[in-house]
Short mmCIF file of C-alpha atoms and ligand atoms in Angstrom, two decimals:
data_model
loop_
_atom_site.label_atom_id
_atom_site.label_comp_id
_atom_site.label_asym_id
_atom_site.label_seq_id
_atom_site.Cartn_x
_atom_site.Cartn_y
_atom_site.Cartn_z
CA MET A 1 201.43 68.12 -45.75
CA THR A 2 203.69 66.08 -43.35
CA ASP A 3 204.02 61.77 -44.60
CA LEU A 4 202.21 60.87 -41.80
CA ASP A 5 199.20 62.80 -43.20
CA ALA A 6 199.47 61.31 -46.58
CA MET A 7 199.75 57.84 -44.94
CA ILE A 8 196.59 57.97 -43.39
CA ASP A 9 193.43 56.47 -44.91
CA ASP A 10 190.68 58.86 -44.11
CA GLU A 11 188.13 56.13 -44.94
CA GLN A 12 189.08 53.79 -41.97
CA LEU A 13 188.84 56.46 -39.30
CA VAL A 14 185.27 56.56 -38.34
CA GLU A 15 185.55 53.04 -38.04
CA TRP A 16 188.60 53.01 -36.00
CA LEU A 17 188.03 55.57 -33.62
CA THR A 18 184.42 54.61 -32.92
CA ALA A 19 185.84 51.13 -31.98
CA GLN A 20 188.66 52.20 -29.19
CA ARG A 21 187.64 52.05 -25.80
CA TRP A 22 188.53 55.57 -24.96
CA PHE A 23 186.28 56.94 -27.58
CA ALA A 24 183.66 58.68 -25.64
CA SER A 25 180.65 59.07 -27.42
CA LYS A 26 179.71 55.36 -28.39
CA THR A 27 176.03 56.26 -28.35
CA ARG A 28 176.53 59.56 -30.65
CA ASP A 29 175.98 59.11 -34.79
CA VAL A 30 179.11 60.42 -36.06
CA ALA A 31 179.12 62.19 -39.23
CA GLU A 32 182.98 62.28 -39.98
CA VAL A 33 186.09 62.00 -38.95
CA THR A 34 189.37 63.75 -40.19
CA VAL A 35 192.80 64.07 -39.10
CA ALA A 36 192.59 68.20 -37.75
CA GLU A 37 196.10 68.87 -37.08
CA ILE A 38 199.46 66.86 -37.16
CA LEU A 39 202.35 68.27 -34.86
CA THR A 40 205.65 66.75 -35.97
CA LEU A 41 207.89 65.42 -33.40
CA ARG A 42 210.69 63.78 -35.33
CA GLU A 43 210.97 63.92 -39.28
CA ASP A 44 212.49 60.38 -40.12
CA PRO A 45 211.33 58.12 -39.23
CA PRO A 46 208.25 60.34 -38.80
CA PHE A 47 206.65 60.52 -35.61
CA GLY A 48 204.13 63.33 -34.46
CA ILE A 49 201.06 63.66 -32.32
CA GLY A 50 197.78 64.23 -34.32
CA LEU A 51 194.57 65.90 -33.71
CA LEU A 52 191.46 63.62 -34.88
CA GLU A 53 188.23 65.73 -35.11
CA ALA A 54 184.75 63.79 -34.68
CA SER A 55 182.05 65.61 -36.03
CA PHE A 56 178.57 64.90 -34.68
CA HIS A 57 175.36 64.86 -36.87
CA ALA A 58 174.20 66.94 -33.92
CA GLY A 59 176.72 69.56 -35.12
CA THR A 60 179.04 69.83 -32.06
CA HIS A 61 182.63 67.82 -32.60
CA GLU A 62 185.35 66.64 -29.80
CA LEU A 63 189.43 66.14 -30.48
CA TYR A 64 191.08 63.02 -29.94
CA GLN A 65 195.00 63.10 -29.13
CA LEU A 66 196.62 60.05 -31.61
CA VAL A 67 200.55 59.30 -31.17
CA LEU A 68 201.35 58.71 -34.50
CA GLY A 69 204.33 56.48 -35.78
CA VAL A 70 205.20 54.25 -38.96
CA GLU A 71 205.79 50.58 -38.38
CA ARG A 72 206.68 48.16 -41.27
CA GLY A 73 206.12 50.76 -43.65
CA ARG A 74 202.62 51.97 -42.57
CA VAL A 75 201.37 54.50 -40.38
CA ALA A 76 200.57 53.32 -36.63
CA LEU A 77 197.14 55.46 -35.30
CA ASP A 78 198.13 54.00 -31.75
CA ALA A 79 201.75 53.96 -31.56
CA LEU A 80 201.73 55.13 -27.80
CA THR A 81 201.25 51.51 -26.94
CA SER A 82 204.09 50.54 -29.25
CA PRO A 83 207.30 50.28 -26.87
CA PRO A 84 209.64 51.78 -29.55
CA HIS A 85 207.60 54.84 -29.94
CA ALA A 86 206.69 55.36 -26.75
CA ALA A 87 210.29 55.11 -25.62
CA VAL A 88 210.80 58.33 -28.02
CA LEU A 89 208.28 60.42 -25.73
CA ALA A 90 210.06 59.03 -23.22
CA ASP A 91 213.52 60.85 -24.61
CA LEU A 92 211.83 63.87 -25.18
CA LEU A 93 210.54 64.13 -21.75
CA ARG A 94 214.02 63.31 -20.31
CA GLU A 95 215.61 65.99 -22.55
CA GLN A 96 212.62 68.36 -21.95
CA THR A 97 212.70 69.24 -25.65
CA VAL A 98 210.21 71.68 -27.22
CA CYS A 99 209.41 70.87 -30.62
CA GLU A 100 208.21 73.41 -33.03
CA SER A 101 206.20 72.96 -36.04
CA ALA A 102 204.23 74.71 -38.49
CA SER A 103 200.91 74.39 -37.08
CA GLY A 104 202.42 74.98 -33.13
CA THR A 105 204.84 73.87 -30.39
CA ILE A 106 204.66 70.65 -28.10
CA GLU A 107 206.82 71.14 -24.82
CA PHE A 108 207.98 68.37 -22.62
CA HIS A 109 208.74 68.72 -18.76
CA TRP A 110 210.43 66.98 -16.32
CA LEU A 111 210.27 68.16 -13.03
CA PRO A 112 213.92 68.97 -11.43
CA ASP A 113 213.06 67.19 -8.32
CA ALA A 114 211.92 63.91 -9.79
CA PRO A 115 213.76 61.04 -10.27
CA PRO A 116 215.95 61.06 -13.35
CA LEU A 117 214.23 58.97 -16.53
CA PRO A 118 216.91 56.60 -17.55
CA GLU A 119 218.39 56.23 -21.11
CA ARG A 120 216.76 53.42 -23.21
CA THR A 121 213.72 53.59 -21.08
CA THR A 122 211.90 49.82 -21.12
CA VAL A 123 208.35 50.26 -21.95
CA ARG A 124 205.23 48.29 -21.49
CA PRO A 125 201.56 49.38 -22.02
CA ILE A 126 199.41 49.63 -18.56
CA GLY A 127 197.13 47.03 -20.17
CA ALA A 128 194.13 48.43 -18.42
CA GLU A 129 190.71 49.46 -19.49
CA GLN A 130 190.76 53.02 -19.47
CA SER A 131 189.61 56.43 -20.66
CA ASN A 132 192.80 57.45 -21.65
CA SER A 133 196.08 55.34 -22.63
CA SER A 134 199.20 54.88 -20.30
CA VAL A 135 202.51 52.97 -20.70
CA VAL A 136 204.90 52.23 -17.32
CA LEU A 137 208.39 53.54 -18.31
CA ASP A 138 211.27 51.56 -17.09
CA ASP A 139 209.07 50.22 -14.00
CA ALA A 140 209.22 53.47 -12.34
CA PHE A 141 207.14 55.65 -14.21
CA VAL A 142 203.44 56.05 -15.70
CA LEU A 143 203.03 57.97 -18.81
CA LYS A 144 199.37 59.01 -19.57
CA ALA A 145 198.24 60.36 -22.67
CA PHE A 146 195.06 62.25 -22.48
CA ARG A 147 192.66 61.16 -25.39
CA ARG A 148 189.90 63.87 -25.48
CA LEU A 149 191.25 67.28 -25.28
CA GLU A 150 189.96 70.62 -24.73
CA PRO A 151 191.51 73.82 -24.47
CA GLY A 152 193.25 74.38 -20.90
CA GLU A 153 195.41 72.82 -18.51
CA ASN A 154 194.26 69.48 -17.62
CA PRO A 155 192.91 68.99 -13.63
CA GLU A 156 195.06 66.03 -13.36
CA LEU A 157 198.08 68.08 -13.86
CA GLU A 158 196.98 70.84 -11.68
CA MET A 159 196.05 68.84 -8.76
CA LEU A 160 199.06 66.24 -8.83
CA ARG A 161 201.01 69.61 -8.95
CA PHE A 162 199.50 70.73 -5.72
CA LEU A 163 199.58 67.67 -3.66
CA SER A 164 202.99 66.67 -4.74
CA ALA A 165 204.02 70.17 -3.91
CA ARG A 166 202.72 69.64 -0.26
CA GLU A 167 203.94 66.15 -0.28
CA PHE A 168 200.70 64.38 0.14
CA PRO A 169 201.65 60.51 0.75
CA ASN A 170 198.55 59.20 -0.95
CA ILE A 171 199.14 59.75 -4.31
CA ALA A 172 201.48 58.76 -7.09
CA THR A 173 203.88 61.83 -7.16
CA LEU A 174 203.98 64.09 -10.68
CA THR A 175 207.14 63.72 -12.28
CA GLY A 176 206.49 65.55 -15.80
CA TRP A 177 204.13 66.26 -18.68
CA TYR A 178 203.73 67.48 -21.83
CA GLU A 179 201.53 70.15 -23.64
CA MET A 180 200.84 71.98 -26.90
CA HIS A 181 200.33 75.55 -27.62
CA GLY A 182 198.88 75.14 -31.06
CA ASP A 183 196.53 76.97 -33.96
CA LEU A 184 193.81 74.92 -32.57
CA LEU A 185 194.25 74.86 -29.23
CA THR A 186 196.46 75.08 -25.99
CA ALA A 187 196.00 72.03 -24.17
CA THR A 188 197.64 69.65 -21.60
CA LEU A 189 198.92 66.19 -23.81
CA GLY A 190 199.79 64.02 -21.12
CA ILE A 191 201.29 63.54 -17.43
CA ALA A 192 203.89 61.25 -16.07
CA GLN A 193 203.95 59.90 -12.54
CA GLU A 194 205.60 57.50 -9.87
CA TYR A 195 204.89 53.91 -10.76
CA VAL A 196 202.99 52.23 -7.96
CA SER A 197 204.79 48.59 -8.58
CA ASP A 198 203.03 47.17 -5.55
CA GLY A 199 199.34 48.63 -6.31
CA ARG A 200 196.28 46.20 -6.39
CA ASP A 201 193.56 48.05 -8.46
CA GLY A 202 191.10 48.96 -5.81
CA TRP A 203 188.07 47.77 -7.90
CA GLU A 204 189.36 44.26 -8.58
CA LEU A 205 190.69 43.83 -5.07
CA ALA A 206 186.83 44.51 -4.02
CA LEU A 207 185.37 42.33 -5.95
CA ASP A 208 188.14 39.58 -5.26
CA GLU A 209 187.57 39.94 -1.30
CA LEU A 210 183.77 40.49 -1.82
CA GLY A 211 183.81 36.79 -2.96
CA ALA A 212 186.43 35.18 -0.80
CA ASP A 213 186.49 37.17 2.40
CA PRO A 214 183.88 40.46 2.52
CA GLN A 215 184.77 41.38 5.87
CA ARG A 216 188.53 41.80 5.06
CA PHE A 217 187.64 44.36 2.31
CA LEU A 218 185.33 46.17 4.89
CA ASP A 219 188.26 46.19 7.47
CA ARG A 220 190.03 48.39 4.80
CA LEU A 221 187.43 50.96 4.32
CA HIS A 222 188.36 52.74 7.43
CA GLU A 223 191.53 53.66 6.25
CA LEU A 224 190.65 54.90 2.53
CA GLY A 225 188.10 57.05 4.76
CA GLU A 226 190.94 58.76 6.50
CA VAL A 227 193.14 59.29 3.31
CA ILE A 228 190.27 60.93 1.73
CA GLY A 229 189.28 62.92 4.86
CA ARG A 230 193.01 64.14 4.57
CA MET A 231 193.09 64.37 1.13
CA HIS A 232 190.06 67.14 1.15
CA ALA A 233 192.01 68.88 4.13
CA VAL A 234 194.91 69.55 2.29
CA LEU A 235 193.14 70.47 -0.67
CA GLY A 236 191.01 73.00 0.73
CA SER A 237 194.01 74.37 2.92
CA ASP A 238 195.57 77.23 0.95
CA LEU A 239 194.04 80.42 1.16
CA THR A 240 196.61 81.92 -1.31
CA ASP A 241 196.46 80.20 -4.57
CA PRO A 242 193.03 81.24 -6.31
CA ASP A 243 192.88 78.00 -8.21
CA PHE A 244 192.50 76.17 -5.11
CA ALA A 245 191.22 78.55 -2.08
CA PRO A 246 188.19 77.27 -0.45
CA GLU A 247 185.35 79.33 -1.28
CA GLU A 248 181.56 79.98 0.01
CA PRO A 249 178.99 78.83 -1.62
CA ALA A 250 177.07 81.61 -3.14
CA GLY A 251 173.42 82.13 -1.50
CA GLU A 252 171.79 80.36 -4.42
CA GLY A 253 174.20 77.33 -4.31
CA LEU A 254 171.95 74.59 -3.35
CA SER A 255 168.98 75.85 -5.61
CA LEU A 256 171.91 76.29 -8.62
CA LEU A 257 173.36 72.62 -8.12
CA THR A 258 169.90 71.08 -7.82
CA ALA A 259 168.92 73.07 -11.45
CA THR A 260 171.99 71.80 -12.77
CA ILE A 261 171.03 68.22 -11.64
CA ASP A 262 167.53 68.53 -12.97
CA GLU A 263 168.60 69.78 -16.16
CA GLU A 264 170.89 66.58 -16.64
CA ILE A 265 168.26 64.30 -15.78
CA GLU A 266 165.71 65.75 -18.13
CA ARG A 267 168.28 66.09 -20.92
CA LEU A 268 169.12 62.08 -20.04
CA PHE A 269 165.90 60.80 -20.19
CA ILE A 270 164.89 62.55 -23.38
CA ARG A 271 167.63 60.50 -24.98
CA LEU A 272 166.78 57.34 -23.23
CA PRO A 273 166.50 54.60 -25.93
CA ASP A 274 163.08 52.94 -25.80
CA ASP A 275 164.10 49.53 -26.32
CA GLU A 276 166.64 48.48 -24.18
CA PRO A 277 165.22 45.89 -21.32
CA ALA A 278 168.10 47.08 -18.90
CA LEU A 279 166.38 50.18 -18.53
CA GLU A 280 162.76 49.27 -17.72
CA PRO A 281 162.70 50.02 -13.83
CA ILE A 282 163.11 53.62 -14.53
CA ALA A 283 161.84 54.03 -18.12
CA GLY A 284 159.34 56.86 -17.72
CA ARG A 285 160.24 58.00 -14.22
CA GLY A 286 162.15 61.07 -15.12
CA GLU A 287 159.72 63.22 -13.23
CA GLU A 288 159.61 61.19 -10.15
CA ILE A 289 163.41 61.62 -10.10
CA ARG A 290 163.21 65.12 -10.50
CA ASP A 291 160.49 65.76 -7.78
CA ARG A 292 162.68 63.43 -5.27
CA LEU A 293 165.70 66.06 -6.05
CA GLN A 294 163.52 69.05 -5.45
CA MET A 295 162.40 67.42 -1.95
CA MET A 296 165.97 66.68 -1.17
CA SER A 297 167.27 69.92 -1.65
CA HIS A 298 164.94 71.40 0.76
CA VAL A 299 167.67 70.99 3.74
CA GLY A 300 169.88 73.83 3.89
CA THR A 301 173.50 73.50 2.47
CA GLY A 302 176.87 75.08 3.81
CA GLY A 303 180.29 74.49 3.79
CA ARG A 304 183.24 75.30 1.47
CA LEU A 305 183.67 74.72 -1.98
CA ILE A 306 187.09 72.98 -2.70
CA ARG A 307 189.12 71.59 -5.52
CA HIS A 308 188.45 67.97 -5.36
CA HIS A 309 189.14 64.45 -7.19
CA GLY A 310 185.74 64.64 -8.85
CA ASP A 311 185.61 61.16 -9.89
CA LEU A 312 186.53 59.12 -7.24
CA HIS A 313 185.48 55.55 -7.13
CA LEU A 314 187.09 52.47 -6.08
CA GLY A 315 188.61 52.07 -9.63
CA GLN A 316 190.65 55.35 -8.81
CA THR A 317 192.60 53.50 -5.77
CA LEU A 318 195.58 51.44 -5.68
CA ARG A 319 196.32 49.36 -2.60
CA THR A 320 199.81 48.67 -1.88
CA PRO A 321 200.51 46.36 1.50
CA ASP A 322 201.26 49.53 3.34
CA ARG A 323 199.08 52.60 2.19
CA TRP A 324 196.50 53.33 -0.30
CA VAL A 325 196.86 55.55 -3.32
CA VAL A 326 194.90 57.41 -4.87
CA ILE A 327 194.85 58.05 -8.96
CA ASP A 328 193.52 59.60 -12.00
CA PHE A 329 192.46 63.08 -11.05
CA GLU A 330 191.19 64.64 -14.51
CA GLY A 331 187.67 64.24 -13.03
CA GLU A 332 184.74 62.85 -14.96
CA PRO A 333 185.94 62.39 -18.35
CA ALA A 334 182.41 62.70 -19.94
CA ARG A 335 182.03 66.44 -18.67
CA PRO A 336 183.85 69.54 -20.02
CA LEU A 337 186.86 70.58 -18.61
CA THR A 338 185.65 73.88 -17.36
CA GLU A 339 183.11 71.98 -15.32
CA ARG A 340 185.95 69.55 -13.99
CA ARG A 341 188.32 72.31 -12.63
CA ARG A 342 185.01 74.06 -10.90
CA LYS A 343 185.16 73.95 -6.89
CA ARG A 344 182.50 72.24 -5.20
CA SER A 345 181.58 70.45 -2.05
CA PRO A 346 184.24 67.61 -1.18
CA LEU A 347 181.18 65.68 -0.15
CA ARG A 348 180.67 64.75 -4.28
CA ASP A 349 183.80 62.98 -3.89
CA VAL A 350 182.33 60.94 -0.73
CA ALA A 351 179.05 60.13 -2.94
CA GLY A 352 181.30 59.21 -5.50
CA MET A 353 183.00 56.30 -3.14
CA LEU A 354 179.60 55.60 -1.51
CA ARG A 355 178.37 54.70 -5.08
CA SER A 356 181.18 52.46 -5.75
CA PHE A 357 180.29 50.41 -2.76
CA ALA A 358 176.77 49.75 -4.41
CA TYR A 359 178.47 49.31 -7.82
CA ALA A 360 181.03 46.71 -6.05
CA ALA A 361 178.14 44.44 -4.34
CA SER A 362 176.02 44.65 -7.86
CA ALA A 363 179.06 43.81 -9.96
CA SER A 364 179.97 41.09 -7.73
CA GLU A 365 176.71 39.12 -7.81
CA VAL A 366 176.01 39.87 -11.38
CA LEU A 367 180.05 39.59 -12.80
CA ARG A 368 181.05 36.85 -10.54
CA SER A 369 178.12 35.29 -8.86
CA ASN A 370 179.10 35.88 -5.71
CA ALA A 371 176.30 36.00 -2.82
CA VAL A 372 177.23 39.53 -0.96
CA PRO A 373 176.17 39.65 2.68
CA ALA A 374 172.86 41.68 2.42
CA ASP A 375 174.30 44.57 4.87
CA TRP A 376 177.86 44.69 3.38
CA GLU A 377 177.20 47.83 1.55
CA ILE A 378 175.79 49.61 4.54
CA ARG A 379 178.76 48.50 6.63
CA ALA A 380 181.17 49.77 3.79
CA ARG A 381 179.50 53.10 3.88
CA GLU A 382 179.83 53.39 7.67
CA THR A 383 183.35 52.04 8.08
CA PHE A 384 184.37 54.78 5.03
CA LEU A 385 182.39 57.71 6.77
CA GLU A 386 183.79 57.02 9.99
CA GLY A 387 187.46 57.07 9.06
CA TYR A 388 186.59 60.36 6.86
CA PHE A 389 184.95 62.24 9.21
CA GLU A 390 187.62 61.73 11.85
CA CYS A 391 190.31 63.13 9.28
CA MET A 392 188.44 65.67 7.32
CA GLU A 393 188.77 69.26 8.37
CA MET A 394 185.33 69.77 9.25
CA SER A 395 184.44 73.21 8.74
CA LEU A 396 184.69 72.57 4.93
CA LEU A 397 181.47 70.46 5.06
CA PRO A 398 177.89 71.80 5.98
CA ALA A 399 177.32 71.86 9.81
CA GLY A 400 175.32 69.04 11.13
CA GLN A 401 174.76 65.66 10.14
CA ARG A 402 171.23 66.09 8.60
CA ALA A 403 172.59 68.70 6.20
CA ILE A 404 175.61 66.56 5.27
CA GLU A 405 173.46 63.46 4.77
CA SER A 406 170.68 65.60 2.56
CA LEU A 407 173.75 66.90 0.47
CA LEU A 408 175.15 63.15 0.04
CA GLY A 409 172.19 62.19 -1.28
CA ILE A 410 171.68 64.68 -3.94
CA PHE A 411 175.44 64.00 -4.84
CA GLU A 412 174.91 60.19 -4.76
CA LEU A 413 171.53 60.84 -7.22
CA GLU A 414 173.87 62.99 -9.75
CA LYS A 415 176.36 60.33 -9.80
CA ALA A 416 174.06 57.48 -10.31
CA VAL A 417 172.51 59.74 -13.39
CA TYR A 418 176.19 60.50 -14.37
CA GLU A 419 177.13 56.79 -14.40
CA LEU A 420 173.91 55.80 -16.37
CA ARG A 421 175.19 58.09 -19.18
CA TYR A 422 178.64 56.91 -18.79
CA GLU A 423 177.60 53.14 -19.12
CA LEU A 424 175.07 53.91 -22.00
CA ASP A 425 177.93 55.83 -24.15
CA ASN A 426 180.93 52.93 -22.66
CA ARG A 427 179.55 49.82 -21.55
CA PRO A 428 176.16 48.87 -22.30
CA GLN A 429 176.15 45.75 -20.78
CA TRP A 430 176.59 47.23 -17.22
CA VAL A 431 173.59 49.91 -17.38
CA SER A 432 171.67 47.50 -15.13
CA ILE A 433 173.78 48.83 -12.11
CA PRO A 434 173.26 52.51 -12.56
CA VAL A 435 169.61 51.95 -13.00
CA ALA A 436 169.39 49.62 -9.70
CA GLY A 437 171.19 52.61 -7.99
CA ILE A 438 168.93 54.93 -9.58
CA GLU A 439 166.20 52.96 -8.44
CA ARG A 440 166.81 52.50 -5.23
CA LEU A 441 167.41 55.91 -4.38
CA LEU A 442 163.83 56.41 -5.60
CA GLU A 443 162.83 54.24 -2.85
CA GLU A 444 164.30 55.39 0.50
CA PRO A 445 162.61 57.63 2.61
CA ILE A 446 163.71 61.18 2.72
CA GLY A 447 165.72 62.21 5.67
N1 LIG B 501 201.00 55.69 -10.95
C1 LIG B 501 200.25 54.46 -11.23
N2 LIG B 501 200.93 53.39 -10.86
C2 LIG B 501 200.30 52.16 -10.99
N3 LIG B 501 199.18 51.73 -11.70
C3 LIG B 501 198.56 52.71 -11.92
C4 LIG B 501 199.07 54.16 -12.01
N4 LIG B 501 198.18 54.99 -12.53
C5 LIG B 501 197.44 54.12 -13.22
N5 LIG B 501 197.61 52.97 -12.94
C6 LIG B 501 196.84 51.79 -13.69
O1 LIG B 501 196.39 51.83 -14.76
C7 LIG B 501 194.92 52.10 -14.60
C8 LIG B 501 194.23 53.08 -15.42
O2 LIG B 501 194.60 54.38 -15.13
P1 LIG B 501 193.85 55.72 -14.76
O3 LIG B 501 194.67 56.84 -14.36
O4 LIG B 501 192.57 55.48 -14.05
O5 LIG B 501 193.67 56.11 -15.96
P2 LIG B 501 192.47 56.64 -17.20
O6 LIG B 501 192.58 58.38 -16.93
O7 LIG B 501 192.74 56.01 -18.60
O8 LIG B 501 191.00 56.30 -16.30
C9 LIG B 501 194.37 52.05 -13.13
O9 LIG B 501 193.16 51.49 -12.85
C10 LIG B 501 195.39 51.32 -12.39
O10 LIG B 501 195.55 50.23 -12.57
O1 LIG B 502 188.57 55.42 -14.38
P1 LIG B 502 187.77 56.65 -15.47
O2 LIG B 502 188.32 57.93 -15.23
O3 LIG B 502 187.80 56.33 -16.42
O4 LIG B 502 185.96 56.75 -14.89
C1 LIG B 502 185.07 56.51 -15.55
O5 LIG B 502 184.81 55.19 -15.73
C2 LIG B 502 184.64 54.43 -14.49
C3 LIG B 502 184.68 52.94 -15.08
O6 LIG B 502 185.81 52.55 -15.53
C4 LIG B 502 183.25 54.60 -13.93
O7 LIG B 502 183.02 54.24 -12.81
C5 LIG B 502 181.97 53.19 -12.56
O8 LIG B 502 182.37 51.66 -12.80
C6 LIG B 502 183.75 51.67 -11.73
C7 LIG B 502 183.76 49.95 -11.92
O9 LIG B 502 184.44 50.10 -13.04
C8 LIG B 502 182.97 51.86 -10.32
O10 LIG B 502 183.84 51.66 -9.31
C9 LIG B 502 182.50 53.05 -9.98
O11 LIG B 502 181.68 53.39 -8.74
C10 LIG B 502 181.50 53.71 -11.14
O12 LIG B 502 181.32 55.11 -11.27
C11 LIG B 502 183.34 56.44 -13.89
O13 LIG B 502 181.97 56.54 -13.41
C12 LIG B 502 183.91 57.13 -14.99
O14 LIG B 502 183.77 58.32 -14.82
#
């Protein structure tokens, strides 16, 4: 047993873990939280990576990464956000250290082409609400520690490596990462990338401009569409890398897709709480949504399946004075890693962004009491799509406007259902936003 192990009070873990913003299962009944593993990075003073295992009454479990340090004689469960501790991780990255311990190895990597990470790095937390935890190193790099861990390479590392190698200009370039090879699992633990110091969060910018000058934000969306179109074209451009080469959808592609979404809708509706007033507009309408999905799926599919962002929305963009930057390529955190790595139609990303315009319009009214122009969302969609189609490699998309629109509608429904689950688990006070989206999709005529 390490010193860190002995210092952790197991009794407090359930309460502590379930209170964290990044704990992803707030609506599930936690039976127990235990320390499953500690991998030592330094003996004195003790510092290491801990794996917390949350077990649920349903019999499943999840693993979460902790960066463990000691502060004033007590163990800090969240040492990543404390500058002196995060600086140790920075040292390990700079030195490309390999830390061996009884239960596994942690390897730190810094890319040879990346700018050097200075000694005595300054560290500050990024200060944003997140699924993971990030700090800014030396005002030049962001180090993100993934919280929920699953075996395998994290898609964010794969995607940034691919796009950085092709010098795609609208990302924050990958500079390093750290990973564990342990008894319990082999997994990416974190990534480091360029810090975009002059970037404004696209979601915050949308809410501010929707209040002050809604046309200004619309004017920015053509370029955002162009960037996403170019990003998809690059992601579908390498026929030699099996992890990225575009694939033909199998013959049963669309029916498989709709069957999966159908199952998600069924599963979600079974566990919807009865006593949540925000759910009222869609209460008991699970069958109606599933019927709608079946009707939408009667238009043929086509196009290619490619690696894509997987969780694209305004909050995954930064706007600098001269460019859009796309961030956070790990896919939807509420889905299993194998699913997040799967090739799908790039229209899935497009639908995510379109849903985000709906979110921004609702949130601007609900959270900021702004009166958003009635046609804002439709104009946002049109402007973004125009830019996207101008720059996208069209052979990756289904042929014809009707097939594109139909597939987009299916993905928008899928996203809205995902968002409902996400908000129930993470931000119950936001539930009304995806509910309004689902309600509206139910009312729209089918193409
Ligand atoms: N490379 C970067 N440069 C500047 N800010 C960043 C960078 N990466 C992330 N951020 C900021 O941190 C926030 C959270 O990052 P994100 O990658 O979305 O984390 P998570 O995986 O936890 O959701 C973003 O909304 C953005 O404001
Ligand atoms: O950014 P994450 O990878 O953590 O993504 C998750 O959280 C997002 C919220 O932070 C959530 O996005 C939803 O809310 C956004 C506004 O906060 C909005 O722009 C998106 O359109 C909406 O989907 C995302 O779904 C979730 O996976």
